[in-house]
């Protein structure tokens, strides 16, 4: 979905480095989400945010932090990267209300050596 | 974990055939959604079925929901090579969060 942009698309880094993944959206949605995808495990929720002042932990938040800088921007940080955080990371947005679909960016492929 | 299960994990069919994939979940839902993921891309929403609905259609897609069995199926009719992708179900278990729990996915290969 071109309305949800993730940068970078690919990143290779070393253990112990601090990494920030960025997400911006032009859909005007208040709700934003970060997921990680591992082979055979589907998507798992890391953090989600319903507005600029709202941050919530998801299923697997340990080792990650987020910042909601504006309605349109939601970044994910790995303070000290470790190899088992190697994965595909997705940002998504959704509108308010029930029965809302989520709209995904094209992902960031992160490799930690 | 509440993560849903999908089967089969992989499915290979010929163009023109129908493809059926199934999803099971563990706790009551508000709605169930199906998404498609092409290789190297993000997920794209296909269809949403509410807990009080039993069947829904969208083009060549047909989704059924059986809340008594906590299961759903996605049928793609007259498949095309362009349908080759991974398909995920995702369940919304209610509340104000709109959080989704994703299944493990079915990899569909449509041979031309």
mmCIF file of N, CA, C and O in Angstrom, chain A residues 1 9 31 33 35 37 40-45 48 50 59 88 90 94-102 104-106, chain B residues 1-3 30-31 33 35 37 40-45 48 50 88 92 95-105:
data_model
loop_
_atom_site.group_PDB
_atom_site.id
_atom_site.type_symbol
_atom_site.label_atom_id
_atom_site.label_comp_id
_atom_site.label_asym_id
_atom_site.label_seq_id
_atom_site.Cartn_x
_atom_site.Cartn_y
_atom_site.Cartn_z
ATOM 1 N N UNK A 1 0.854 -1.181 0.000
ATOM 2 C CA UNK A 1 0.000 0.000 0.000
ATOM 3 C C UNK A 1 0.898 1.242 0.000
ATOM 4 O O UNK A 1 1.587 1.519 0.951
ATOM 5 N N UNK A 9 14.077 -0.118 3.402
ATOM 6 C CA UNK A 9 13.468 -1.370 2.955
ATOM 7 C C UNK A 9 14.316 -2.567 3.363
ATOM 8 O O UNK A 9 13.799 -3.651 3.628
ATOM 9 N N UNK A 31 -4.737 5.150 14.068
ATOM 10 C CA UNK A 31 -4.181 3.921 14.625
ATOM 11 C C UNK A 31 -3.006 3.425 13.795
ATOM 12 O O UNK A 31 -3.108 3.328 12.578
ATOM 13 N N UNK A 33 0.466 0.487 13.866
ATOM 14 C CA UNK A 33 0.903 -0.782 14.453
ATOM 15 C C UNK A 33 2.285 -1.138 13.907
ATOM 16 O O UNK A 33 2.606 -0.842 12.761
ATOM 17 N N UNK A 35 4.545 -4.741 13.457
ATOM 18 C CA UNK A 35 4.560 -6.194 13.534
ATOM 19 C C UNK A 35 5.940 -6.710 13.103
ATOM 20 O O UNK A 35 6.646 -6.060 12.336
ATOM 21 N N UNK A 37 7.490 -10.347 11.272
ATOM 22 C CA UNK A 37 7.110 -11.588 10.609
ATOM 23 C C UNK A 37 8.310 -12.507 10.555
ATOM 24 O O UNK A 37 9.372 -12.124 10.061
ATOM 25 N N UNK A 40 6.972 -19.138 9.150
ATOM 26 C CA UNK A 40 6.192 -20.135 9.866
ATOM 27 C C UNK A 40 5.449 -19.622 11.096
ATOM 28 O O UNK A 40 4.716 -20.378 11.728
ATOM 29 N N UNK A 41 5.632 -18.348 11.425
ATOM 30 C CA UNK A 41 4.988 -17.817 12.634
ATOM 31 C C UNK A 41 3.967 -16.736 12.335
ATOM 32 O O UNK A 41 3.377 -16.183 13.255
ATOM 33 N N UNK A 42 3.769 -16.384 11.100
ATOM 34 C CA UNK A 42 2.823 -15.318 10.813
ATOM 35 C C UNK A 42 3.331 -13.982 11.335
ATOM 36 O O UNK A 42 4.529 -13.777 11.534
ATOM 37 N N UNK A 43 2.421 -13.074 11.570
ATOM 38 C CA UNK A 43 2.775 -11.741 12.074
ATOM 39 C C UNK A 43 2.474 -11.668 13.563
ATOM 40 O O UNK A 43 1.425 -12.132 14.017
ATOM 41 N N UNK A 44 3.375 -11.037 14.300
ATOM 42 C CA UNK A 44 3.160 -10.833 15.725
ATOM 43 C C UNK A 44 3.281 -9.354 16.040
ATOM 44 O O UNK A 44 4.176 -8.672 15.549
ATOM 45 N N UNK A 45 2.384 -8.864 16.899
ATOM 46 C CA UNK A 45 2.282 -7.445 17.197
ATOM 47 C C UNK A 45 3.335 -7.034 18.212
ATOM 48 O O UNK A 45 3.453 -7.634 19.281
ATOM 49 N N UNK A 48 1.504 -0.825 19.422
ATOM 50 C CA UNK A 48 0.491 -0.114 18.674
ATOM 51 C C UNK A 48 0.173 1.206 19.352
ATOM 52 O O UNK A 48 0.416 1.385 20.553
ATOM 53 N N UNK A 50 -2.780 4.587 19.271
ATOM 54 C CA UNK A 50 -4.061 5.083 18.782
ATOM 55 C C UNK A 50 -4.060 6.584 18.526
ATOM 56 O O UNK A 50 -4.971 7.099 17.896
ATOM 57 N N UNK A 59 2.252 -8.129 21.760
ATOM 58 C CA UNK A 59 2.593 -9.476 22.218
ATOM 59 C C UNK A 59 4.075 -9.657 22.516
ATOM 60 O O UNK A 59 4.469 -10.401 23.414
ATOM 61 N N UNK A 88 11.377 -9.743 9.262
ATOM 62 C CA UNK A 88 10.724 -8.773 8.387
ATOM 63 C C UNK A 88 9.777 -7.962 9.266
ATOM 64 O O UNK A 88 8.974 -8.535 10.011
ATOM 65 N N UNK A 90 6.841 -4.974 9.709
ATOM 66 C CA UNK A 90 5.780 -4.276 8.994
ATOM 67 C C UNK A 90 5.122 -3.229 9.870
ATOM 68 O O UNK A 90 4.864 -3.456 11.052
ATOM 69 N N UNK A 94 -4.861 1.757 10.660
ATOM 70 C CA UNK A 94 -6.292 1.515 10.490
ATOM 71 C C UNK A 94 -7.067 2.725 10.969
ATOM 72 O O UNK A 94 -6.566 3.544 11.764
ATOM 73 N N UNK A 95 -8.281 2.814 10.494
ATOM 74 C CA UNK A 95 -9.158 3.909 10.851
ATOM 75 C C UNK A 95 -9.856 3.590 12.165
ATOM 76 O O UNK A 95 -9.831 2.451 12.651
ATOM 77 N N UNK A 96 -10.495 4.597 12.742
ATOM 78 C CA UNK A 96 -11.282 4.396 13.957
ATOM 79 C C UNK A 96 -12.514 3.552 13.656
ATOM 80 O O UNK A 96 -12.955 3.433 12.526
ATOM 81 N N UNK A 97 -13.043 2.971 14.711
ATOM 82 C CA UNK A 97 -14.278 2.230 14.598
ATOM 83 C C UNK A 97 -14.046 0.746 14.544
ATOM 84 O O UNK A 97 -12.922 0.275 14.404
ATOM 85 N N UNK A 98 -15.126 0.022 14.659
ATOM 86 C CA UNK A 98 -15.030 -1.432 14.602
ATOM 87 C C UNK A 98 -14.997 -1.885 13.153
ATOM 88 O O UNK A 98 -15.316 -1.124 12.237
ATOM 89 N N UNK A 99 -14.587 -3.135 12.968
ATOM 90 C CA UNK A 99 -14.594 -3.752 11.641
ATOM 91 C C UNK A 99 -13.775 -2.966 10.630
ATOM 92 O O UNK A 99 -14.201 -2.744 9.487
ATOM 93 N N UNK A 100 -12.600 -2.544 11.048
ATOM 94 C CA UNK A 100 -11.714 -1.801 10.162
ATOM 95 C C UNK A 100 -10.565 -2.679 9.685
ATOM 96 O O UNK A 100 -9.909 -3.341 10.487
ATOM 97 N N UNK A 101 -10.275 -2.697 8.403
ATOM 98 C CA UNK A 101 -9.105 -3.427 7.919
ATOM 99 C C UNK A 101 -7.835 -2.653 8.253
ATOM 100 O O UNK A 101 -7.882 -1.457 8.548
ATOM 101 N N UNK A 102 -6.719 -3.349 8.191
ATOM 102 C CA UNK A 102 -5.432 -2.691 8.373
ATOM 103 C C UNK A 102 -4.735 -2.562 7.017
ATOM 104 O O UNK A 102 -4.888 -3.404 6.135
ATOM 105 N N UNK A 104 -1.052 -2.038 5.170
ATOM 106 C CA UNK A 104 0.346 -2.336 5.475
ATOM 107 C C UNK A 104 1.317 -1.652 4.522
ATOM 108 O O UNK A 104 1.025 -1.464 3.333
ATOM 109 N N UNK A 105 2.491 -1.305 5.073
ATOM 110 C CA UNK A 105 3.617 -0.927 4.237
ATOM 111 C C UNK A 105 4.261 -2.176 3.650
ATOM 112 O O UNK A 105 3.841 -3.301 3.933
ATOM 113 N N UNK A 106 5.298 -1.975 2.849
ATOM 114 C CA UNK A 106 5.955 -3.091 2.183
ATOM 115 C C UNK A 106 7.050 -3.737 3.015
ATOM 116 O O UNK A 106 7.716 -4.664 2.543
ATOM 117 N N UNK B 1 -0.309 -18.485 23.510
ATOM 118 C CA UNK B 1 -0.551 -17.612 22.370
ATOM 119 C C UNK B 1 -1.934 -17.890 21.783
ATOM 120 O O UNK B 1 -2.371 -19.029 21.733
ATOM 121 N N UNK B 2 -2.598 -16.828 21.339
ATOM 122 C CA UNK B 2 -3.906 -17.024 20.726
ATOM 123 C C UNK B 2 -3.804 -17.209 19.221
ATOM 124 O O UNK B 2 -4.810 -17.278 18.538
ATOM 125 N N UNK B 3 -2.595 -17.266 18.714
ATOM 126 C CA UNK B 3 -2.407 -17.270 17.270
ATOM 127 C C UNK B 3 -3.211 -18.376 16.607
ATOM 128 O O UNK B 3 -3.244 -19.519 17.088
ATOM 129 N N UNK B 30 -14.846 -10.774 17.074
ATOM 130 C CA UNK B 30 -15.721 -9.712 16.592
ATOM 131 C C UNK B 30 -15.825 -9.810 15.065
ATOM 132 O O UNK B 30 -16.909 -9.643 14.506
ATOM 133 N N UNK B 31 -14.697 -10.041 14.421
ATOM 134 C CA UNK B 31 -14.689 -10.296 12.989
ATOM 135 C C UNK B 31 -13.452 -11.108 12.628
ATOM 136 O O UNK B 31 -12.524 -11.257 13.436
ATOM 137 N N UNK B 33 -10.698 -11.572 9.258
ATOM 138 C CA UNK B 33 -10.277 -10.935 8.008
ATOM 139 C C UNK B 33 -9.285 -11.843 7.286
ATOM 140 O O UNK B 33 -8.540 -12.582 7.920
ATOM 141 N N UNK B 35 -6.120 -11.735 4.399
ATOM 142 C CA UNK B 35 -5.136 -10.884 3.749
ATOM 143 C C UNK B 35 -4.302 -11.723 2.782
ATOM 144 O O UNK B 35 -4.099 -12.919 2.978
ATOM 145 N N UNK B 37 -0.456 -11.789 0.766
ATOM 146 C CA UNK B 37 0.890 -11.234 0.759
ATOM 147 C C UNK B 37 1.646 -11.798 -0.432
ATOM 148 O O UNK B 37 1.932 -12.991 -0.487
ATOM 149 N N UNK B 40 7.770 -10.535 -0.948
ATOM 150 C CA UNK B 40 8.508 -9.287 -0.795
ATOM 151 C C UNK B 40 7.653 -8.055 -0.600
ATOM 152 O O UNK B 40 8.174 -6.932 -0.624
ATOM 153 N N UNK B 41 6.361 -8.241 -0.406
ATOM 154 C CA UNK B 41 5.458 -7.101 -0.263
ATOM 155 C C UNK B 41 4.709 -7.167 1.059
ATOM 156 O O UNK B 41 4.764 -8.146 1.789
ATOM 157 N N UNK B 42 4.001 -6.090 1.369
ATOM 158 C CA UNK B 42 3.165 -6.069 2.559
ATOM 159 C C UNK B 42 1.854 -6.800 2.348
ATOM 160 O O UNK B 42 1.538 -7.242 1.254
ATOM 161 N N UNK B 43 1.100 -6.938 3.430
ATOM 162 C CA UNK B 43 -0.183 -7.625 3.348
ATOM 163 C C UNK B 43 -1.245 -6.692 2.777
ATOM 164 O O UNK B 43 -1.254 -5.495 3.065
ATOM 165 N N UNK B 44 -2.138 -7.283 2.004
ATOM 166 C CA UNK B 44 -3.237 -6.538 1.404
ATOM 167 C C UNK B 44 -4.553 -7.152 1.885
ATOM 168 O O UNK B 44 -4.754 -8.361 1.807
ATOM 169 N N UNK B 45 -5.439 -6.303 2.393
ATOM 170 C CA UNK B 45 -6.723 -6.770 2.900
ATOM 171 C C UNK B 45 -7.601 -7.255 1.759
ATOM 172 O O UNK B 45 -7.731 -6.587 0.737
ATOM 173 N N UNK B 48 -13.521 -9.024 4.888
ATOM 174 C CA UNK B 48 -13.815 -9.059 6.323
ATOM 175 C C UNK B 48 -15.190 -9.683 6.503
ATOM 176 O O UNK B 48 -16.131 -9.315 5.794
ATOM 177 N N UNK B 50 -18.027 -10.500 9.576
ATOM 178 C CA UNK B 50 -18.380 -10.241 10.959
ATOM 179 C C UNK B 50 -18.842 -11.523 11.636
ATOM 180 O O UNK B 50 -19.277 -12.476 10.973
ATOM 181 N N UNK B 88 -3.316 -15.074 4.654
ATOM 182 C CA UNK B 88 -3.377 -15.091 6.112
ATOM 183 C C UNK B 88 -4.784 -14.750 6.583
ATOM 184 O O UNK B 88 -5.410 -13.826 6.044
ATOM 185 N N UNK B 92 -10.126 -10.453 14.938
ATOM 186 C CA UNK B 92 -10.337 -9.308 15.821
ATOM 187 C C UNK B 92 -11.213 -9.812 16.963
ATOM 188 O O UNK B 92 -12.354 -10.218 16.736
ATOM 189 N N UNK B 95 -13.309 -5.372 21.673
ATOM 190 C CA UNK B 95 -12.756 -4.272 22.437
ATOM 191 C C UNK B 95 -12.524 -3.098 21.514
ATOM 192 O O UNK B 95 -12.846 -3.141 20.330
ATOM 193 N N UNK B 96 -11.898 -2.068 22.026
ATOM 194 C CA UNK B 96 -11.728 -0.847 21.244
ATOM 195 C C UNK B 96 -10.403 -0.799 20.499
ATOM 196 O O UNK B 96 -10.078 0.185 19.859
ATOM 197 N N UNK B 97 -9.654 -1.883 20.553
ATOM 198 C CA UNK B 97 -8.276 -1.800 20.079
ATOM 199 C C UNK B 97 -8.099 -2.089 18.596
ATOM 200 O O UNK B 97 -7.125 -1.669 18.006
ATOM 201 N N UNK B 98 -9.011 -2.827 17.992
ATOM 202 C CA UNK B 98 -8.848 -3.244 16.606
ATOM 203 C C UNK B 98 -7.564 -4.048 16.396
ATOM 204 O O UNK B 98 -7.040 -4.119 15.290
ATOM 205 N N UNK B 99 -7.044 -4.654 17.468
ATOM 206 C CA UNK B 99 -5.863 -5.497 17.311
ATOM 207 C C UNK B 99 -6.256 -6.766 16.581
ATOM 208 O O UNK B 99 -7.325 -7.322 16.786
ATOM 209 N N UNK B 100 -5.344 -7.231 15.739
ATOM 210 C CA UNK B 100 -5.572 -8.464 15.004
ATOM 211 C C UNK B 100 -4.572 -9.523 15.442
ATOM 212 O O UNK B 100 -3.417 -9.217 15.722
ATOM 213 N N UNK B 101 -5.021 -10.764 15.465
ATOM 214 C CA UNK B 101 -4.138 -11.905 15.688
ATOM 215 C C UNK B 101 -4.098 -12.688 14.388
ATOM 216 O O UNK B 101 -5.136 -13.140 13.892
ATOM 217 N N UNK B 102 -2.895 -12.828 13.842
ATOM 218 C CA UNK B 102 -2.738 -13.434 12.524
ATOM 219 C C UNK B 102 -2.464 -14.928 12.628
ATOM 220 O O UNK B 102 -1.774 -15.399 13.543
ATOM 221 N N UNK B 103 -2.996 -15.657 11.656
ATOM 222 C CA UNK B 103 -2.653 -17.063 11.517
ATOM 223 C C UNK B 103 -1.285 -17.210 10.885
ATOM 224 O O UNK B 103 -0.613 -16.229 10.538
ATOM 225 N N UNK B 104 -0.895 -18.456 10.701
ATOM 226 C CA UNK B 104 0.452 -18.757 10.222
ATOM 227 C C UNK B 104 0.551 -18.758 8.701
ATOM 228 O O UNK B 104 1.640 -18.837 8.157
ATOM 229 N N UNK B 105 -0.563 -18.674 8.009
ATOM 230 C CA UNK B 105 -0.544 -18.498 6.570
ATOM 231 C C UNK B 105 -0.570 -19.770 5.758
ATOM 232 O O UNK B 105 -0.118 -20.834 6.191
#
